Amino acid sequence: MRYAILFYETQADFDARSGPDAEAKMGAWMSYIGSIQKAGIMAAGSGLQPPSTAATVRLVGGKRKVQDGPFADTKESLAGFVLVDVPELDTALEWASRAPCAGTGCVEVRPTIPSTN
Amino acid sequence: MGGLPPKPSMETHNTIQQVATDGYGKLLAIVASKTWDLALAEDALGEAFHAALRQWPIEGLPRAPEAWLLSVARRRLMDEHRRHQTRQNSETSLEIETELAAIAVVDELADLPVIPDERLKLLFVCAHPAIDPGVRTPLMLQVVLGLDAARIASAFLVAPSAMGQRLVRAKTKIRAARIPFRIPEKAEWPERIEFILEAIYAAYGTGWEDVTGMSGSGLSSEAISLARVLVCLVPDEPEALGLLALLLHCEARQSARRDLAGNYVPLAQQDTALWNRPLMEEAEALLHRASTSRQHGRFQLEAAIQSAHAHRAVTGKTNWPVIVTLYRELLLHAPSIGGHVAYAAALHQSGNSQAALDELSTIPQETVTSYQPYWAVTAHALLGLKRLNESRAAFQHAAGLTQDEATRRFLLQQCPPEAKSL
């Protein structure tokens, strides 16, 4: 079964990417992603740039409307994701709990829709 | 008049709270053992507690609160039973009717009734071999201590809905298969008590705290409560004494596991002044009591290992050779991957990093790919042997497998830096 593990970080987490703790923060993420790869379960994944770099598109009455920023201004924003192949939800939750942002932001786990082919 | 419920006085409130904490499992054990139906017993008891919250503030505290709750729960069960009577065959019906009537005994006593303690039966049901080992601990936490499914789910890292389903399935099985509420025969005893001990131990979380730095499942005080209940019910069972001693020794170090900045402090470097003396003394007394039986077992050995660590508070240094010997003994009694890894850690700490690596290499690799303690100990042993590149990779993998932020930071700080190319 394939699950999406979605990492949500706070603004402080995003700011720390370039602060004095940047190296420690990167090290924690590198270790974590490295362990997922080593377990042989990683199907895809990537980190994301901060929400301030986002743009959101909507069709309103047939007209394209482009907005600066993420779709919703929330306390925690999507910071990255991985797709993992694991037998069941509990295993995906265990990997989610190891994410460095689990203590500051949160981690969402969602089963993906199985592909038809 | 408004529909506001009466505000309970402090005394009423405290009594309800106390009966709920101390008496829940006791009351549930009595009701469930008469009906063989945990879910039904929980509902009946839940309604009795609701009735108490409504009535006690108005009518005042009953003289015997537990007996009051019990008779309300019984009435509720009788009603429920009569409603479904037509659907049951008459023989079972009569049997259950008689059983339910037996609960009424406490209702009619003029003096303060003595409520029998049937919780041991409840523990044996929860840890019955026919129940999936994965749900035994959650079941115990719910029926003996009254914890809700959401709280249990979080501690076990499972979705609350999934945990709820597992608990319901287990209770259905107990009813459908008629798993008996009884104390096992002597011949079955050692195996059956072992299941209870394991389930309580699982509630505490990892026992290898010195290796992993993990702070357990977040249910440590609940696990200790369960172990205390068990010791009170079987005061002469050496392994039960051993388990409680083990948990108390681990618990005694709770406030020494982090320094003021929140950094992880490994067991061997903890400030012994921060260890909780009363808990350690209680643990030592329990272990001593267990040893008089001269029946060794896994939990007594694990407690003895923690006792050896605790001894540093007196002598100022850890006696690693003794700990190594105890682990070797433990592996003979109860071989496990965690045990092998902890044994390797002790070998490394006693100055023999090569022996530690050799021990680790005996563990089948596919079982430890994502087992954090294995990688943490491997990293330290490799570092001890100055195999820096391999050590660095192991530290990084261990950090990647860690949930606790302070431990992750600790592991990455221990990690040898990459050699600068010239």
Coordinates of C-alpha atoms in Angstrom, one line a residue:
Chain A
M1 CA 0.0 0.0 0.0
R2 CA 1.3 3.4 -0.9
Y3 CA 1.0 6.3 1.6
A4 CA 1.7 10.0 1.3
I5 CA 3.5 11.3 4.4
L6 CA 3.0 15.1 4.4
F7 CA 5.3 17.2 6.6
Y8 CA 3.9 20.5 8.0
E9 CA 6.2 23.0 9.6
T10 CA 5.7 26.3 11.5
Q11 CA 7.1 29.6 10.3
A12 CA 9.8 29.2 12.9
D13 CA 10.8 25.9 11.3
F14 CA 11.0 27.5 7.9
D15 CA 13.1 30.4 9.3
A16 CA 15.5 28.0 10.9
R17 CA 16.4 26.7 7.4
S18 CA 18.7 29.7 7.1
G19 CA 19.5 30.5 10.8
P20 CA 22.4 29.4 12.9
D21 CA 20.8 26.0 13.4
A22 CA 20.5 25.4 9.7
E23 CA 23.2 22.8 9.5
A24 CA 21.7 20.8 12.5
K25 CA 18.2 21.0 10.9
M26 CA 19.4 19.8 7.5
G27 CA 21.4 17.0 9.2
A28 CA 18.2 15.8 10.9
W29 CA 16.2 15.8 7.7
M30 CA 19.1 14.1 5.7
S31 CA 19.3 11.3 8.3
Y32 CA 15.5 10.8 8.3
I33 CA 15.1 10.7 4.5
G34 CA 18.3 8.6 4.3
S35 CA 16.7 6.0 6.7
I36 CA 13.5 5.9 4.6
Q37 CA 15.6 5.2 1.5
K38 CA 17.7 2.6 3.4
A39 CA 14.5 0.8 4.4
G40 CA 13.7 0.5 0.7
I41 CA 10.2 2.0 1.0
M42 CA 10.6 5.4 -0.7
A43 CA 8.7 5.8 -3.9
A44 CA 9.1 9.6 -4.3
G45 CA 9.4 12.7 -2.3
S46 CA 10.8 16.2 -2.0
G47 CA 11.2 19.1 0.3
L48 CA 9.4 22.3 -0.6
Q49 CA 10.4 25.9 -0.5
P50 CA 8.7 28.2 2.0
P51 CA 5.0 29.1 1.5
S52 CA 5.9 32.7 0.6
T53 CA 7.2 31.3 -2.7
A54 CA 3.9 29.7 -3.6
A55 CA 1.3 30.9 -6.0
T56 CA -2.3 29.7 -6.1
V57 CA -4.5 29.4 -9.2
R58 CA -8.3 29.3 -9.2
L59 CA -10.9 29.5 -12.0
V60 CA -13.6 32.0 -10.8
G61 CA -16.5 32.2 -13.2
G62 CA -14.4 30.8 -15.9
K63 CA -11.6 33.4 -15.3
R64 CA -8.2 32.5 -14.0
K65 CA -7.3 34.1 -10.7
V66 CA -3.8 33.8 -9.5
Q67 CA -2.9 34.7 -6.0
D68 CA 0.4 35.1 -4.2
G69 CA 1.1 32.6 -1.4
P70 CA -0.3 29.3 -0.4
F71 CA -4.0 28.4 -0.7
A72 CA -4.6 29.1 3.0
D73 CA -2.7 31.0 5.5
T74 CA -2.3 28.5 8.4
K75 CA 0.0 28.3 11.4
E76 CA 1.6 25.2 9.8
S77 CA 2.4 24.9 6.1
L78 CA 3.3 22.0 3.9
A79 CA 7.1 21.7 3.9
G80 CA 7.6 18.5 2.0
F81 CA 6.3 15.0 1.4
V82 CA 7.4 11.5 0.7
L83 CA 5.5 8.6 -0.9
V84 CA 6.2 5.3 0.8
D85 CA 5.4 1.7 0.0
V86 CA 4.6 -0.1 3.3
P87 CA 2.3 -2.9 4.2
E88 CA -0.1 -1.0 6.5
L89 CA -1.1 2.3 8.1
D90 CA 0.7 1.5 11.4
T91 CA 4.1 1.3 9.6
A92 CA 3.5 4.6 7.8
L93 CA 2.5 6.2 11.2
E94 CA 5.7 4.9 12.7
W95 CA 7.8 6.5 10.0
A96 CA 5.7 9.7 10.3
S97 CA 6.5 9.9 14.0
R98 CA 10.2 9.9 13.2
A99 CA 10.0 13.1 11.1
P100 CA 12.0 16.0 12.6
C101 CA 9.0 18.3 12.3
A102 CA 6.7 15.9 14.3
G103 CA 7.7 17.7 17.5
T104 CA 7.2 21.3 16.2
G105 CA 4.7 21.1 13.5
C106 CA 2.8 18.0 12.5
V107 CA 2.8 15.1 10.0
E108 CA -0.2 13.9 8.1
V109 CA -0.4 10.3 6.7
R110 CA -2.8 9.6 3.8
P111 CA -3.3 6.4 1.8
T112 CA -3.1 7.1 -1.9
I113 CA -5.7 6.0 -4.4
P114 CA -4.4 2.7 -5.9
S115 CA -3.6 3.1 -9.6
T116 CA -5.9 1.1 -11.9
N117 CA -3.2 -0.4 -14.1
Chain B
M1 CA -35.5 27.0 36.4
G2 CA -32.6 26.5 34.1
G3 CA -31.4 23.0 33.2
L4 CA -28.0 23.3 34.7
P5 CA -26.8 20.3 36.6
P6 CA -26.0 20.9 40.2
K7 CA -22.4 21.8 40.7
P8 CA -20.8 19.0 42.8
S9 CA -19.1 20.1 46.0
M10 CA -15.3 19.6 46.1
E11 CA -15.8 16.6 48.4
T12 CA -18.3 14.9 46.0
H13 CA -16.2 15.7 43.0
N14 CA -13.1 14.2 44.7
T15 CA -14.9 11.1 45.8
I16 CA -16.2 10.4 42.3
Q17 CA -12.8 11.0 40.9
Q18 CA -11.2 8.7 43.4
V19 CA -13.7 5.9 42.9
A20 CA -13.2 6.2 39.2
T21 CA -9.5 6.0 39.5
D22 CA -9.1 3.3 42.2
G23 CA -12.3 1.4 41.8
Y24 CA -13.1 1.3 38.1
G25 CA -11.2 -2.0 37.3
K26 CA -12.5 -3.6 40.5
L27 CA -16.1 -2.8 39.7
L28 CA -15.8 -3.7 36.1
A29 CA -14.2 -7.0 37.0
I30 CA -17.2 -8.0 39.2
V31 CA -19.8 -7.0 36.6
A32 CA -17.9 -8.5 33.6
S33 CA -17.2 -11.8 35.4
K34 CA -20.9 -12.3 35.9
T35 CA -21.9 -11.5 32.4
W36 CA -18.9 -12.5 30.3
D37 CA -19.5 -9.4 28.3
L38 CA -16.9 -6.7 28.7
A39 CA -18.6 -4.2 26.4
L40 CA -21.9 -4.5 28.1
A41 CA -20.3 -4.3 31.6
E42 CA -18.5 -1.1 30.5
D43 CA -21.7 0.5 29.3
A44 CA -23.5 -0.4 32.5
L45 CA -20.7 0.9 34.7
G46 CA -20.4 4.0 32.6
E47 CA -24.1 4.7 33.2
A48 CA -23.7 4.1 36.9
F49 CA -20.9 6.8 37.0
H50 CA -23.2 9.2 35.1
A51 CA -25.9 8.6 37.6
A52 CA -23.5 9.3 40.4
L53 CA -22.5 12.6 38.8
R54 CA -26.2 13.5 38.6
Q55 CA -27.4 12.3 42.0
W56 CA -24.6 12.5 44.5
P57 CA -24.4 16.3 44.4
I58 CA -28.1 16.5 45.3
E59 CA -28.6 13.5 47.5
G60 CA -25.2 13.6 49.2
L61 CA -22.5 10.9 49.1
P62 CA -23.7 7.3 49.6
R63 CA -22.2 5.5 52.6
A64 CA -20.6 3.0 50.3
P65 CA -20.0 4.6 47.0
E66 CA -18.7 1.5 45.2
A67 CA -21.6 -0.6 46.3
W68 CA -24.0 2.1 45.1
L69 CA -22.3 2.2 41.7
L70 CA -22.4 -1.6 41.6
S71 CA -26.2 -1.8 42.3
V72 CA -27.0 0.8 39.7
A73 CA -24.9 -1.1 37.1
R74 CA -26.7 -4.3 38.1
R75 CA -30.1 -2.8 37.6
R76 CA -29.1 -1.5 34.3
L77 CA -27.8 -5.0 33.3
M78 CA -31.0 -6.6 34.5
D79 CA -33.1 -4.2 32.3
E80 CA -30.9 -4.8 29.3
H81 CA -31.1 -8.5 29.9
R82 CA -34.9 -8.6 30.2
R83 CA -35.2 -6.6 27.0
H84 CA -33.2 -9.3 25.1
Q85 CA -34.5 -12.3 26.9
T86 CA -36.8 -13.5 24.2
R87 CA -34.0 -13.9 21.8
Q88 CA -31.9 -16.1 24.1
N89 CA -32.3 -19.7 24.9
S90 CA -33.9 -20.2 28.3
E91 CA -31.0 -22.1 29.8
T92 CA -28.4 -19.3 29.2
S93 CA -31.0 -16.9 30.3
L94 CA -31.5 -18.5 33.7
E95 CA -27.7 -18.8 34.1
I96 CA -27.2 -15.1 33.5
E97 CA -30.1 -14.1 35.7
T98 CA -28.6 -16.1 38.6
E99 CA -25.2 -14.5 38.0
L100 CA -26.7 -11.0 37.9
A101 CA -28.6 -11.6 41.1
A102 CA -25.4 -12.6 42.8
I103 CA -24.1 -9.1 42.3
A104 CA -27.0 -7.9 44.4
V105 CA -25.6 -9.3 47.5
V106 CA -23.7 -6.1 48.2
D107 CA -26.9 -4.2 47.7
E108 CA -28.7 -5.8 50.7
L109 CA -26.0 -5.9 53.3
A110 CA -26.8 -3.6 56.2
D111 CA -23.2 -3.0 57.1
L112 CA -20.6 -1.5 54.8
P113 CA -20.2 -4.1 52.1
V114 CA -16.8 -5.5 51.2
I115 CA -16.3 -5.5 47.5
P116 CA -14.3 -8.5 46.4
D117 CA -11.3 -7.8 44.2
E118 CA -11.7 -9.8 40.9
R119 CA -9.2 -7.9 38.9
L120 CA -6.8 -10.8 38.6
K121 CA -9.5 -12.6 36.5
L122 CA -9.8 -9.5 34.4
L123 CA -6.0 -9.5 33.8
F124 CA -6.0 -13.1 32.9
V125 CA -8.8 -12.5 30.4
C126 CA -7.0 -9.6 28.8
A127 CA -3.8 -11.6 28.4
H128 CA -5.5 -14.8 27.3
P129 CA -3.6 -16.7 24.7
A130 CA -6.6 -16.6 22.4
I131 CA -6.4 -12.8 22.3
D132 CA -4.1 -11.2 19.8
P133 CA -0.9 -10.2 21.7
G134 CA -1.0 -6.8 20.1
V135 CA -4.3 -5.9 21.7
R136 CA -3.6 -7.4 25.2
T137 CA -2.0 -4.3 26.5
P138 CA -4.5 -1.8 25.2
L139 CA -7.3 -4.0 26.5
M140 CA -5.8 -4.1 30.0
L141 CA -5.3 -0.3 30.0
Q142 CA -8.9 0.2 29.0
V143 CA -10.7 -2.3 31.3
V144 CA -8.5 -2.3 34.3
L145 CA -7.6 1.4 34.4
G146 CA -10.4 2.9 32.4
L147 CA -8.2 4.7 29.8
D148 CA -10.1 5.8 26.7
A149 CA -9.2 4.4 23.3
A150 CA -7.9 7.7 21.9
R151 CA -5.3 8.0 24.6
I152 CA -4.2 4.4 24.2
A153 CA -4.1 4.8 20.4
S154 CA -1.7 7.8 20.6
A155 CA 0.6 5.9 22.9
F156 CA 0.8 3.0 20.6
L157 CA 1.0 5.2 17.5
V158 CA -2.2 3.8 15.9
A159 CA -5.1 5.7 14.5
P160 CA -7.8 6.1 17.2
S161 CA -10.5 4.6 15.0
A162 CA -8.3 1.6 14.3
M163 CA -7.6 1.1 18.0
G164 CA -11.3 1.4 18.8
Q165 CA -12.1 -1.4 16.3
R166 CA -9.4 -3.6 17.7
L167 CA -10.7 -3.3 21.2
V168 CA -14.3 -4.0 20.1
R169 CA -13.1 -7.1 18.2
A170 CA -11.2 -8.4 21.2
K171 CA -14.3 -7.9 23.5
T172 CA -16.5 -9.6 20.9
K173 CA -14.2 -12.5 20.8
I174 CA -14.1 -12.8 24.6
R175 CA -17.9 -13.0 24.6
A176 CA -18.4 -15.1 21.6
A177 CA -15.7 -17.6 22.5
R178 CA -16.6 -17.5 26.2
I179 CA -13.1 -16.9 27.4
P180 CA -13.5 -17.7 31.0
F181 CA -13.1 -15.1 33.8
R182 CA -11.2 -17.4 36.1
I183 CA -7.7 -17.9 37.7
P184 CA -5.8 -20.6 35.7
E185 CA -4.7 -23.9 37.2
K186 CA -1.3 -24.3 38.7
A187 CA 0.1 -26.1 35.6
E188 CA -0.9 -23.2 33.3
W189 CA 0.1 -20.5 35.8
P190 CA 3.7 -19.7 34.8
E191 CA 2.9 -19.3 31.1
R192 CA -0.3 -17.4 31.8
I193 CA 1.3 -15.0 34.3
E194 CA 4.1 -14.4 31.8
F195 CA 1.5 -13.1 29.3
I196 CA 0.2 -10.6 31.9
L197 CA 3.8 -9.5 32.7
E198 CA 4.6 -9.0 29.1
A199 CA 1.5 -7.0 28.4
I200 CA 2.2 -4.6 31.4
Y201 CA 5.8 -4.3 30.3
A202 CA 4.7 -3.3 26.8
A203 CA 2.7 -0.5 28.3
Y204 CA 5.9 1.0 29.8
G205 CA 7.6 1.1 26.4
T206 CA 11.2 0.3 25.7
G207 CA 13.2 -1.1 28.5
W208 CA 16.5 -0.3 26.7
E209 CA 16.4 3.3 27.6
D210 CA 20.1 3.4 28.2
V211 CA 20.7 2.5 24.5
T212 CA 17.9 4.3 22.7
G213 CA 17.3 7.4 24.8
M214 CA 13.6 6.9 24.1
S215 CA 11.4 7.9 26.9
G216 CA 8.9 5.1 26.6
S217 CA 5.4 5.0 25.4
G218 CA 4.1 7.9 27.5
L219 CA 2.1 5.5 29.6
S220 CA 4.8 4.9 32.2
S221 CA 2.7 5.8 35.2
E222 CA -0.2 3.7 33.9
A223 CA 2.2 0.7 33.4
I224 CA 3.4 1.1 37.0
S225 CA -0.2 1.3 38.2
L226 CA -0.9 -2.0 36.5
A227 CA 2.2 -3.6 37.9
R228 CA 1.2 -2.4 41.4
V229 CA -2.3 -3.9 40.9
L230 CA -0.7 -7.2 39.9
V231 CA 1.7 -7.2 42.9
C232 CA -1.2 -6.5 45.2
L233 CA -3.1 -9.4 43.8
V234 CA -0.2 -11.9 43.6
P235 CA 2.2 -10.7 46.3
D236 CA 4.3 -13.8 46.3
E237 CA 4.9 -14.1 42.5
P238 CA 8.6 -13.3 42.1
E239 CA 8.4 -12.2 38.5
A240 CA 5.6 -9.7 39.3
L241 CA 7.8 -8.3 42.0
G242 CA 10.7 -8.2 39.5
L243 CA 8.6 -6.4 36.9
L244 CA 7.5 -3.7 39.3
A245 CA 11.1 -3.3 40.5
L246 CA 12.3 -2.9 36.9
L247 CA 9.7 -0.3 36.1
L248 CA 10.4 1.7 39.3
H249 CA 14.2 1.7 38.7
C250 CA 13.6 3.1 35.1
E251 CA 11.0 5.6 36.4
A252 CA 13.4 6.8 39.1
R253 CA 15.7 8.2 36.4
Q254 CA 12.9 10.2 34.6
S255 CA 14.2 13.7 35.6
A256 CA 17.9 12.8 34.9
R257 CA 17.3 11.9 31.3
R258 CA 17.5 15.5 30.1
D259 CA 19.8 18.3 31.1
L260 CA 18.5 21.8 31.8
A261 CA 18.8 22.7 28.1
G262 CA 16.7 19.7 27.2
N263 CA 19.6 17.6 25.8
Y264 CA 19.5 13.9 26.1
V265 CA 21.8 12.4 28.8
P266 CA 22.8 8.8 28.5
L267 CA 22.3 6.6 31.6
A268 CA 26.0 6.2 32.4
Q269 CA 26.4 10.0 32.4
Q270 CA 23.3 10.9 34.4
D271 CA 23.6 12.9 37.6
T272 CA 22.7 10.4 40.2
A273 CA 21.6 13.2 42.6
L274 CA 18.6 13.6 40.3
W275 CA 17.5 10.0 40.6
N276 CA 14.4 9.4 42.8
R277 CA 15.7 7.7 46.0
P278 CA 12.3 6.5 47.4
L279 CA 11.5 4.8 44.1
M280 CA 14.9 3.2 43.9
E281 CA 14.6 2.0 47.5
E282 CA 11.2 0.6 46.8
A283 CA 12.6 -1.2 43.8
E284 CA 15.4 -2.7 45.7
A285 CA 13.1 -3.9 48.5
L286 CA 10.9 -5.6 45.9
L287 CA 13.8 -7.2 44.2
H288 CA 15.0 -8.5 47.5
R289 CA 11.6 -9.9 48.3
A290 CA 11.6 -11.6 44.9
S291 CA 15.0 -13.2 45.4
T292 CA 13.9 -15.0 48.6
S293 CA 11.8 -17.3 46.3
R294 CA 14.9 -18.5 44.6
Q295 CA 13.1 -18.7 41.3
H296 CA 14.9 -16.7 38.7
G297 CA 13.2 -15.2 35.7
R298 CA 13.4 -12.6 33.0
F299 CA 12.0 -9.7 34.8
Q300 CA 14.0 -10.2 38.0
L301 CA 17.1 -10.3 35.8
E302 CA 16.2 -7.1 34.0
A303 CA 15.5 -5.5 37.3
A304 CA 18.9 -6.7 38.6
I305 CA 20.5 -5.0 35.6
Q306 CA 18.8 -1.8 36.5
S307 CA 19.7 -2.3 40.1
A308 CA 23.4 -2.6 39.1
H309 CA 23.1 0.7 37.2
A310 CA 21.4 2.2 40.3
H311 CA 24.4 1.2 42.4
R312 CA 26.5 3.9 40.8
A313 CA 24.6 6.3 43.1
V314 CA 26.5 4.7 45.9
T315 CA 29.8 3.7 44.5
G316 CA 30.3 6.5 42.0
K317 CA 31.0 4.1 39.1
T318 CA 29.2 1.6 36.9
N319 CA 30.2 -2.0 37.4
W320 CA 30.1 -3.0 33.7
P321 CA 31.5 -6.5 34.1
V322 CA 28.5 -7.4 36.4
I323 CA 26.1 -5.9 33.9
V324 CA 27.6 -7.8 31.0
T325 CA 27.2 -11.1 33.0
L326 CA 23.6 -10.3 33.9
Y327 CA 22.8 -9.6 30.2
R328 CA 24.4 -12.9 29.2
E329 CA 22.2 -14.6 31.8
L330 CA 19.1 -12.7 30.6
L331 CA 19.7 -13.9 27.0
L332 CA 19.7 -17.5 28.2
H333 CA 16.3 -16.9 29.9
A334 CA 14.7 -14.7 27.3
P335 CA 16.5 -14.2 24.0
S336 CA 15.3 -11.1 22.1
I337 CA 16.8 -8.7 19.6
G338 CA 16.5 -5.9 22.2
G339 CA 18.4 -8.1 24.6
H340 CA 21.2 -8.8 22.2
V341 CA 21.6 -5.1 21.3
A342 CA 21.6 -4.1 25.0
Y343 CA 24.2 -6.8 25.7
A344 CA 26.4 -5.5 22.9
A345 CA 26.0 -2.0 24.4
A346 CA 27.2 -3.3 27.8
L347 CA 30.2 -4.9 26.1
H348 CA 31.1 -1.7 24.4
Q349 CA 30.7 0.3 27.6
S350 CA 33.0 -2.2 29.4
G351 CA 35.7 -1.3 26.9
N352 CA 35.3 -4.2 24.4
S353 CA 34.0 -2.5 21.2
Q354 CA 35.1 -5.4 19.0
A355 CA 33.2 -8.0 21.1
A356 CA 30.2 -5.6 20.9
L357 CA 30.4 -5.6 17.1
D358 CA 30.8 -9.4 17.0
E359 CA 27.6 -9.7 19.1
L360 CA 25.7 -7.3 16.9
S361 CA 26.7 -9.3 13.8
T362 CA 25.0 -12.4 15.2
I363 CA 21.6 -10.7 14.8
P364 CA 19.9 -11.4 11.5
Q365 CA 20.3 -8.2 9.5
E366 CA 16.8 -8.1 8.0
T367 CA 15.3 -7.8 11.5
V368 CA 17.2 -4.7 12.4
T369 CA 17.1 -2.6 9.2
S370 CA 14.9 0.0 10.9
Y371 CA 15.6 -0.9 14.6
Q372 CA 17.0 2.3 16.1
P373 CA 18.9 0.8 19.1
Y374 CA 20.8 -1.5 16.8
W375 CA 22.2 1.4 14.8
A376 CA 22.9 3.5 17.8
V377 CA 25.0 0.8 19.4
T378 CA 26.7 -0.1 16.1
A379 CA 27.7 3.6 15.7
H380 CA 29.2 3.8 19.1
A381 CA 31.1 0.5 18.8
L382 CA 32.5 1.5 15.4
L383 CA 33.5 4.9 16.8
G384 CA 35.3 3.1 19.6
L385 CA 37.2 1.1 16.9
K386 CA 38.0 4.4 15.0
R387 CA 36.1 3.1 12.0
L388 CA 34.9 6.7 11.4
N389 CA 33.2 6.4 8.0
E390 CA 31.1 3.4 8.9
S391 CA 30.4 5.0 12.3
R392 CA 29.2 8.2 10.7
A393 CA 26.8 6.3 8.5
A394 CA 25.4 4.3 11.4
F395 CA 25.0 7.5 13.5
Q396 CA 23.1 9.1 10.7
H397 CA 20.8 6.1 10.2
A398 CA 20.2 5.9 14.0
A399 CA 19.3 9.6 14.0
G400 CA 16.9 9.1 11.0
L401 CA 15.1 6.4 13.0
T402 CA 14.7 8.4 16.2
Q403 CA 11.4 10.0 17.2
D404 CA 12.7 12.0 20.2
E405 CA 14.3 15.3 19.1
A406 CA 16.8 15.4 22.0
T407 CA 18.1 11.9 21.2
R408 CA 18.3 12.8 17.5
R409 CA 20.4 15.8 18.4
F410 CA 22.6 13.8 20.7
L411 CA 23.3 11.1 18.0
L412 CA 24.2 13.7 15.4
Q413 CA 26.5 15.5 17.8
Q414 CA 28.3 12.2 18.5
C415 CA 28.6 11.6 14.8
P416 CA 32.3 11.9 13.7
P417 CA 32.7 14.8 11.3
E418 CA 33.5 14.1 7.6
A419 CA 37.3 14.1 6.9
K420 CA 38.3 17.3 5.2
S421 CA 40.0 16.5 1.9
L422 CA 43.4 18.2 1.6

